[in-house]
Amino acid sequence: MGKHRRPGPPNQRSRATAHIDPNDPLAAYVKRRRAPLDQYRRHRPLHGGGGHLHPSEARVLEEWTGFAYEPVGTAPDLAAAQAWVRDLDPGAVDCEE
């Protein structure tokens, strides 16, 4: 068996690791603080189980805080939870003064 090599010309640096900004002392830790799959809001069934099985049951709403998901409220059903995830509130009224 031959040696493993990265593909590409030998005069280019590897793209296997992300570029880290030398001026930002916390740049190496930024990736760790991103939400899994870049999903900053999610909903889960209140009593567990598959989310698609009982669309009329209540949901727990969770937001990413930079370290973990924390519950921030509940939604009465799947449609309301999905609207919250998309940042839509069908019952909200714009109050501009």
Backbone as a printed PyTorch tensor [residue, N CA C, xyz], in Angstrom:
tensor([[[  0.8240,  -1.1830,   0.0000],
         [  0.0000,   0.0000,   0.0000],
         [  0.8650,   1.2410,   0.0000]],

        [[  0.4270,   2.2300,  -0.7480],
         [  1.1720,   3.4700,  -0.8350],
         [  0.8500,   4.4230,   0.3090]],

        [[  1.6140,   5.4710,   0.3910],
         [  1.3880,   6.4970,   1.4030],
         [  0.1410,   7.3030,   1.0600]],

        [[ -0.5650,   7.7120,   2.0850],
         [ -1.7400,   8.5540,   1.8430],
         [ -1.2810,   9.9800,   1.6110]],

        [[ -1.8440,  10.5950,   0.5950],
         [ -1.5110,  11.9680,   0.2490],
         [ -2.7900,  12.7480,   0.0190]],

        [[ -2.7120,  14.0180,   0.2900],
         [ -3.8760,  14.8470,  -0.0320],
         [ -3.8600,  15.1320,  -1.5260]],

        [[ -5.0220,  15.2230,  -2.1490],
         [ -5.0550,  15.5340,  -3.5720],
         [ -4.6980,  16.9870,  -3.8150]],

        [[ -4.2100,  17.2720,  -4.9800],
         [ -3.9060,  18.6470,  -5.3460],
         [ -2.4190,  18.8800,  -5.5050]],

        [[ -2.0840,  20.0480,  -6.0160],
         [ -0.6720,  20.3710,  -6.2440],
         [  0.1080,  20.4420,  -4.9270]],

        [[  1.3640,  20.0540,  -4.9430],
         [  2.1560,  20.0590,  -3.7130],
         [  2.5360,  21.4640,  -3.2430]],

        [[  2.3720,  22.4910,  -4.0880],
         [  2.7520,  23.8370,  -3.6810],
         [  1.6090,  24.6140,  -3.0320]],

        [[  0.4610,  23.9720,  -2.7740],
         [ -0.6650,  24.6360,  -2.1120],
         [ -0.8420,  24.0510,  -0.7250]],

        [[ -1.2360,  24.9270,   0.2090],
         [ -1.4530,  24.4380,   1.5670],
         [ -2.7370,  23.6190,   1.6520]],

        [[ -2.8270,  22.7910,   2.6460],
         [ -3.9750,  21.9170,   2.8230],
         [ -5.2180,  22.7160,   3.1730]],

        [[ -6.3640,  22.2670,   2.6550],
         [ -7.6360,  22.8920,   2.9900],
         [ -8.4020,  22.0620,   4.0050]],

        [[ -7.7410,  21.0940,   4.6140],
         [ -8.4080,  20.2070,   5.5540],
         [ -8.7830,  20.9240,   6.8400]],

        [[ -8.0280,  21.9280,   7.2430],
         [ -8.3570,  22.6790,   8.4480],
         [ -8.8160,  24.0700,   8.0520]],

        [[ -9.7230,  24.6070,   8.8190],
         [-10.2730,  25.9300,   8.5270],
         [ -9.2460,  27.0130,   8.8350]],

        [[ -9.3570,  28.1300,   8.1360],
         [ -8.4810,  29.2710,   8.3710],
         [ -8.8340,  29.9030,   9.7090]],

        [[ -7.8370,  30.2030,  10.5220],
         [ -8.0510,  30.8430,  11.8170],
         [ -7.4890,  32.2500,  11.7480]],

        [[ -8.3040,  33.2140,  12.1290],
         [ -7.8940,  34.6140,  12.1110],
         [ -6.8450,  34.8520,  13.1990]],

        [[ -5.6240,  35.2830,  12.8460],
         [ -4.5810,  35.4770,  13.8620],
         [ -4.8650,  36.6480,  14.8030]],

        [[ -5.7590,  37.5600,  14.4230],
         [ -6.0700,  38.7170,  15.2720],
         [ -7.1670,  38.4270,  16.2910]],

        [[ -7.8670,  37.3400,  16.1430],
         [ -8.9360,  36.9830,  17.0670],
         [ -8.4460,  35.9080,  18.0180]],

        [[ -8.2760,  36.2180,  19.3040],
         [ -7.7430,  35.2170,  20.2290],
         [ -8.6960,  34.0460,  20.4770]],

        [[ -9.9800,  34.2190,  20.2010],
         [-10.9490,  33.1490,  20.4340],
         [-11.3980,  32.4580,  19.1510]],

        [[-10.7260,  32.7110,  18.0460],
         [-11.1390,  32.1650,  16.7590],
         [-11.1490,  30.6410,  16.7440]],

        [[-10.2540,  30.0130,  17.4620],
         [-10.1950,  28.5530,  17.4690],
         [-11.4140,  27.9400,  18.1490]],

        [[-12.1110,  28.7190,  18.9800],
         [-13.2500,  28.1850,  19.7330],
         [-14.6000,  28.5590,  19.1320]],

        [[-14.6090,  29.3730,  18.1010],
         [-15.8700,  29.8260,  17.5060],
         [-16.6620,  28.6510,  16.9480]],

        [[-15.9970,  27.7070,  16.3180],
         [-16.7020,  26.5730,  15.7250],
         [-17.4220,  25.7610,  16.7890]],

        [[-16.8270,  25.6420,  17.9630],
         [-17.4610,  24.8800,  19.0410],
         [-18.7350,  25.5210,  19.5360]],

        [[-18.8490,  26.8330,  19.4060],
         [-20.0150,  27.5280,  19.9330],
         [-21.1620,  27.5920,  18.9460]],

        [[-20.9250,  27.1670,  17.6960],
         [-22.0180,  27.1250,  16.7250],
         [-22.9740,  26.0030,  17.0750]],

        [[-24.2180,  26.2160,  16.7780],
         [-25.2190,  25.1850,  17.0390],
         [-24.9940,  23.9900,  16.1150]],

        [[-25.3240,  22.7910,  16.5710],
         [-25.2080,  21.6260,  15.6890],
         [-26.0360,  21.8350,  14.4250]],

        [[-25.4310,  21.5780,  13.2960],
         [-26.0610,  21.7510,  11.9870],
         [-26.5580,  23.1750,  11.7650]],

        [[-25.9790,  24.1320,  12.4750],
         [-26.3650,  25.5450,  12.3830],
         [-27.8600,  25.7520,  12.5880]],

        [[-28.4300,  24.9920,  13.4820],
         [-29.8500,  25.0910,  13.8080],
         [-29.9570,  25.7410,  15.1850]],

        [[-30.2760,  27.0370,  15.2220],
         [-30.2760,  27.7810,  16.4730],
         [-31.5950,  27.6820,  17.2340]],

        [[-32.6350,  27.2540,  16.5860],
         [-33.9230,  27.0350,  17.2380],
         [-34.4320,  25.6640,  16.8300]],

        [[-35.0460,  24.9660,  17.7700],
         [-35.6450,  23.6730,  17.4440],
         [-36.8430,  23.4280,  18.3520]],

        [[-37.6490,  22.4460,  17.9740],
         [-38.8060,  22.0670,  18.7900],
         [-38.8030,  20.5600,  18.9570]],

        [[-39.3100,  20.1020,  20.0710],
         [-39.3870,  18.6790,  20.3830],
         [-40.7650,  18.3810,  20.9690]],

        [[-41.2990,  17.1660,  20.7500],
         [-42.5720,  16.8000,  21.3830],
         [-42.4410,  16.8620,  22.9030]],

        [[-43.4540,  17.3560,  23.5610],
         [-43.4220,  17.5490,  25.0090],
         [-43.2250,  16.2470,  25.7690]],

        [[-43.8350,  15.1690,  25.3050],
         [-43.7470,  13.8920,  26.0100],
         [-42.8990,  12.8780,  25.2580]],

        [[-41.9930,  13.3410,  24.4050],
         [-41.1030,  12.4490,  23.6790],
         [-41.7780,  11.8150,  22.4780]],

        [[-41.0580,  10.9210,  21.8230],
         [-41.5930,  10.2490,  20.6500],
         [-41.2210,  10.9670,  19.3680]],

        [[-41.7150,  10.4560,  18.2730],
         [-41.4400,  11.0350,  16.9610],
         [-42.1950,  12.3320,  16.7670]],

        [[-41.5180,  13.3280,  16.2570],
         [-42.1290,  14.6380,  16.0810],
         [-43.2310,  14.6650,  15.0480]],

        [[-43.1980,  13.7390,  14.1110],
         [-44.1810,  13.7480,  13.0260],
         [-45.4110,  12.9010,  13.3390]],

        [[-45.3890,  12.1410,  14.4280],
         [-46.4760,  11.1950,  14.6950],
         [-47.7420,  11.8490,  15.2190]],

        [[-47.6140,  12.8300,  16.0820],
         [-48.7860,  13.4690,  16.6890],
         [-48.6910,  14.9790,  16.5020]],

        [[-49.0930,  15.4860,  15.3440],
         [-48.9260,  16.9140,  15.0650],
         [-49.7860,  17.8270,  15.9390]],

        [[-50.7820,  17.3020,  16.6080],
         [-51.6400,  18.1570,  17.4320],
         [-51.1710,  18.2430,  18.8780]],

        [[-50.1020,  17.5320,  19.2540],
         [-49.6110,  17.5820,  20.6350],
         [-48.6920,  18.7820,  20.8540]],

        [[-48.5240,  19.1640,  22.1120],
         [-47.6950,  20.3210,  22.4820],
         [-46.2190,  20.0470,  22.2180]],

        [[-45.4640,  21.1210,  21.9850],
         [-44.0300,  21.0290,  21.6950],
         [-43.2470,  21.9170,  22.6510]],

        [[-42.0410,  21.4850,  22.9820],
         [-41.1030,  22.2990,  23.7490],
         [-40.2480,  23.0700,  22.7530]],

        [[-40.1100,  24.3760,  22.9520],
         [-39.3050,  25.2170,  22.0790],
         [-37.9490,  25.4360,  22.7340]],

        [[-36.8660,  25.1970,  21.9770],
         [-35.5220,  25.3140,  22.5240],
         [-34.6710,  26.2260,  21.6430]],

        [[-33.8150,  27.0260,  22.2990],
         [-32.8860,  27.9060,  21.5860],
         [-31.4580,  27.5730,  21.9890]],

        [[-30.5370,  27.7260,  21.0500],
         [-29.1130,  27.4900,  21.2890],
         [-28.5290,  28.7080,  21.9910]],

        [[-27.8080,  28.4990,  23.0980],
         [-27.2350,  29.5980,  23.8680],
         [-25.7440,  29.7810,  23.6250]],

        [[-25.1600,  28.9490,  22.8180],
         [-23.7280,  28.9960,  22.5970],
         [-23.0380,  27.8150,  23.2400]],

        [[-23.7520,  27.1440,  24.1430],
         [-23.1980,  25.9720,  24.8080],
         [-24.1460,  24.7890,  24.7630]],

        [[-25.4440,  25.0510,  24.8210],
         [-26.4380,  23.9760,  24.8370],
         [-27.7970,  24.5470,  24.4300]],

        [[-28.7390,  23.6510,  24.1380],
         [-30.1100,  24.0720,  23.8830],
         [-30.8060,  24.2520,  25.2240]],

        [[-31.5360,  25.3600,  25.3710],
         [-32.2900,  25.6150,  26.5960],
         [-33.7450,  25.8530,  26.2350]],

        [[-34.6780,  25.2970,  27.0320],
         [-36.1020,  25.5190,  26.7630],
         [-36.4720,  26.9890,  26.9810]],

        [[-37.2710,  27.5220,  26.0680],
         [-37.7100,  28.9080,  26.1800],
         [-39.2230,  29.0440,  26.1720]],

        [[-39.9340,  27.9410,  25.9720],
         [-41.3890,  28.0050,  25.9610],
         [-42.0020,  26.7540,  25.3830]],

        [[-43.3040,  26.8330,  25.1390],
         [-44.0220,  25.7140,  24.5360],
         [-44.8880,  26.2320,  23.3950]],

        [[-45.2590,  25.3270,  22.5370],
         [-46.1730,  25.6370,  21.4330],
         [-47.3190,  24.6350,  21.5000]],

        [[-48.5240,  25.0350,  21.1440],
         [-49.6730,  24.1330,  21.2640],
         [-49.6750,  22.9740,  20.2720]],

        [[-49.0240,  23.1560,  19.1180],
         [-49.0280,  22.0900,  18.1100],
         [-47.8140,  22.2230,  17.1940]],

        [[-47.6910,  21.2960,  16.2520],
         [-46.5520,  21.2530,  15.3460],
         [-46.4750,  22.4890,  14.4550]],

        [[-47.6110,  22.9440,  13.9430],
         [-47.6090,  24.1010,  13.0370],
         [-47.1040,  25.3560,  13.7460]],

        [[-47.5300,  25.5690,  14.9820],
         [-47.0730,  26.7450,  15.7360],
         [-45.5820,  26.6400,  16.0480]],

        [[-45.1050,  25.4400,  16.3520],
         [-43.6840,  25.2380,  16.6400],
         [-42.8360,  25.4950,  15.3950]],

        [[-43.2900,  25.0250,  14.2550],
         [-42.5590,  25.2540,  13.0100],
         [-42.5400,  26.7350,  12.6530]],

        [[-43.6360,  27.4330,  12.9160],
         [-43.6830,  28.8720,  12.6610],
         [-42.6950,  29.5960,  13.5680]],

        [[-42.5710,  29.1720,  14.8210],
         [-41.6160,  29.7860,  15.7470],
         [-40.1830,  29.5460,  15.2790]],

        [[-39.9030,  28.3470,  14.8110],
         [-38.5620,  28.0470,  14.3190],
         [-38.2230,  28.9350,  13.1310]],

        [[-39.1900,  29.1780,  12.2710],
         [-38.9680,  30.0410,  11.1090],
         [-39.0780,  31.5160,  11.4590]],

        [[-39.3210,  31.8240,  12.7490],
         [-39.4480,  33.1880,  13.2470],
         [-40.7220,  33.8670,  12.7790]],

        [[-41.7550,  33.1100,  12.5710],
         [-43.0360,  33.6770,  12.1810],
         [-44.0190,  33.5130,  13.3240]],

        [[-44.7780,  34.5220,  13.5960],
         [-45.8240,  34.4390,  14.6030],
         [-47.1210,  34.8760,  13.9460]],

        [[-47.9810,  33.9250,  13.5540],
         [-49.1780,  34.2860,  12.7930],
         [-50.1460,  35.1700,  13.5640]],

        [[-50.1160,  35.1510,  14.9060],
         [-51.0430,  35.9660,  15.6870],
         [-50.4610,  37.3080,  16.1010]],

        [[-49.2260,  37.5750,  15.7450],
         [-48.5790,  38.8220,  16.1710],
         [-49.0670,  40.0030,  15.3340]],

        [[-49.1710,  41.1300,  15.9810],
         [-49.5690,  42.3630,  15.3100],
         [-48.3950,  43.3180,  15.3820]],

        [[-48.0590,  43.9610,  14.2740],
         [-46.9550,  44.9220,  14.2710],
         [-47.3700,  46.1520,  15.0670]],

        [[-46.5800,  46.5010,  16.0500],
         [-46.8390,  47.6640,  16.8660],
         [-45.7380,  48.6970,  16.6380]],

        [[-45.9150,  49.5550,  15.6650],
         [-44.9270,  50.5950,  15.3910],
         [-45.5210,  51.9350,  15.8200]],

        [[-44.7880,  52.6260,  16.6430],
         [-45.2770,  53.9250,  17.1350],
         [-44.4660,  55.0460,  16.5640]]])
